[in-house]
Amino acid sequence: MVKTWLLDKVQGNFESPATLAIDHFWRWISTSASHLHDPNIYRFVHGLMRKTFIQMLAEFKRLGSHVIHADFSRILLATSKPPGTAHAYATYITTAVTSHELFEHMYLKTERFYDFLLFMDSANMGGIVCEDPLAVDPPEELTIETRWNIQTFLPPAIQDDFGAVIQFFIVELFKIRQKHSEGSRAPFRVLRNMAPELTQPDPSKINEADATREFIARKLTRKLLRLVGVIQAKQRDASIDEELNTQFQFPVLPGSHLNMTNALLEFIKFTSTVLGLASDYQVEIGLLKRNLLDLAGVREFANEALFRNPCEPLKLPNVPCRNCDTLRDFDFCRDPELMPYGLDGARPRWICGGCGGEYDRIAIEMELVRLVGSLERTFTQQDMRCGKCKQVRSDNVSRHCHCSGPYQLVLSKPEFRRRLRTIVNVAIVHNLSRLRVSPLHY
């Protein structure tokens, strides 16, 4: 999905559901001793937070914004505002939302604007950052921000090629849009019979779409075909060169769960998936993908051509800071701030973004151990479900459903093993000894 003039990171303290009293009560629960913690109270307060958060997102939509991504720490909005007015709109929308009685104890802060953005998920995105949202004229130099977690799962020899292609695509599409949006704001016209001319399309939009299709069909296709040929030549050389062969080996990361062997095929799948985020040009991107797959000797609708995210996420939600009680979601497989750094795998310090204090690693590790126990109970105590009509088995005797369908596990054994393997990988990478011992017997 391609959006323009994106308002990113509307920060807020969503610990408070609606009133300051509940906020103080929630902070007391978070800092209480373990024997005072009641799961029912936690579930009740978290339910209030969730309901209030959903109502706030509905308020953003009512005010004319499109919600791209939202969690308790960040909201990503897409607007149609031109340069120079996006900052004023951000001020208006945050003021209008917080003036509501239900959200008066929430604090929203606008941190970043994007002129252009390709968004896949919170860990895979790239775009043009608007450094000066008050400026009317376009910037002389573009500030590009790219964050692609899937890139790290490609072999080191082609990771830079993937990043260069995506950056080239983002910059060229932004330049095309910038070129055809100049002077698109026509002066006011007199409407006959008070009826707008809805049947006439915008000429600038048509020209922009035609120019983008021409760019994909010509420049982008030629660039990728040439790059795929270069990768094929390197891959052939790597089969006889041991040192170069190591550069075409797929890295094993904490979230790895796929058995990938063909570097060229994975490069084509990853690149085509990211380019396909431009939803208005699915036909052109589909033709490009088919031509690239032909070079790799794979049919377009084959099972090998399907893209699957190579990273299995492991999230620990609502981790509190022991100094300021700020909540944060820990994504151990995709957050670069949590990953070890350096050649020796030095352990990073998990720092709170609010106060700069360090998180309690032992407490986080014990929460992951409890997560393993919860996953075990979920698997052993789960219901059987019909594979045909999806109804839960109502007795303990019948082997088949009344519709003649076989009963199956809701959480299958392969899925259960894959989740446990991800937890083991996280324990090994982050040197969590207690967690590493707990699930290994599975």
C-alpha angles and dihedrals in degrees: 000000000000118000133176130218096014122190107215135192105012093185123207145162101246095174086098114077101189113315136044091237092061089046091056090044091053092050089051090052091049093052098040124110117271094253090058094053113108115193091207092057090047091050091048095050093044089051090054090049091051094049092048091047092052091050090052091052089051088053091053090052091048090055092057105266128125115224111225099172133355138178135149092280106036141026123195115202131186119211136177095226118131125229114294095027101059092080092051090048091051090052091048096048095047091047092047093050097046092047088067112101092233093056102034093113094054123096117213123190128183111223110166143016127204124204091195132007141183106200125189101154138320091286097042117054141114136183152136112288118219104224095184111032091181094059117104097193119072117257121261093224124037121228109213124196119191127178114171116164092182089061091069090060093061120089112274091245093067104029093094091048090055092050093047093052094049092046091049090051094050095047095047094048090049092050091050092051092045092050096051096040093061108109093001091127100089122195121262117282133203111256116219114229088358090280121128119228097251095163096064113086122219108265093210091056091050092049091047092051092048092049092049093050090049090050092051094045095048120017100027095042093049092047094051095044090052092046093049089052090053092050090050090053092049091048091053091050090049091059090067100031114071095196093051091044091064089060090060095052116110112244119240109229132174093265097044112130105145128085101228119179108155110073095187094051093048091049090054093047095047094045095046091049093053093045088049089065084085089086095185091066103045093131094055093044089048092055090048091051092049092053092049092048090052089060089052092048095244127126119239097243098035119125090244090060094060115106119231122179105253093209121081104202124225112194129183105195128212100010107180124218110237091220106045103009092235111160123228135171113235113214102187096186103044109025108096091201090066098046123098114257136208131037092283093054094243113196113249125222112248100226127190113238092214105052104006093242123140122253120239104257094191093054091048091049092051090051088055090050089053088048089058090051091049091050090051092051091047091054097045097043099041125124127245115247131197113252091213109041096016094229120146116248109258098197139037099232112057118087095197134041122249086255088058092249120138121249116245138183117266089218106037124214094248090052091048092049092047092054091049091048090053090052090049091050091051091049091051096046095046094038095239100163098183093050093045092058097045103066101027095096088066 
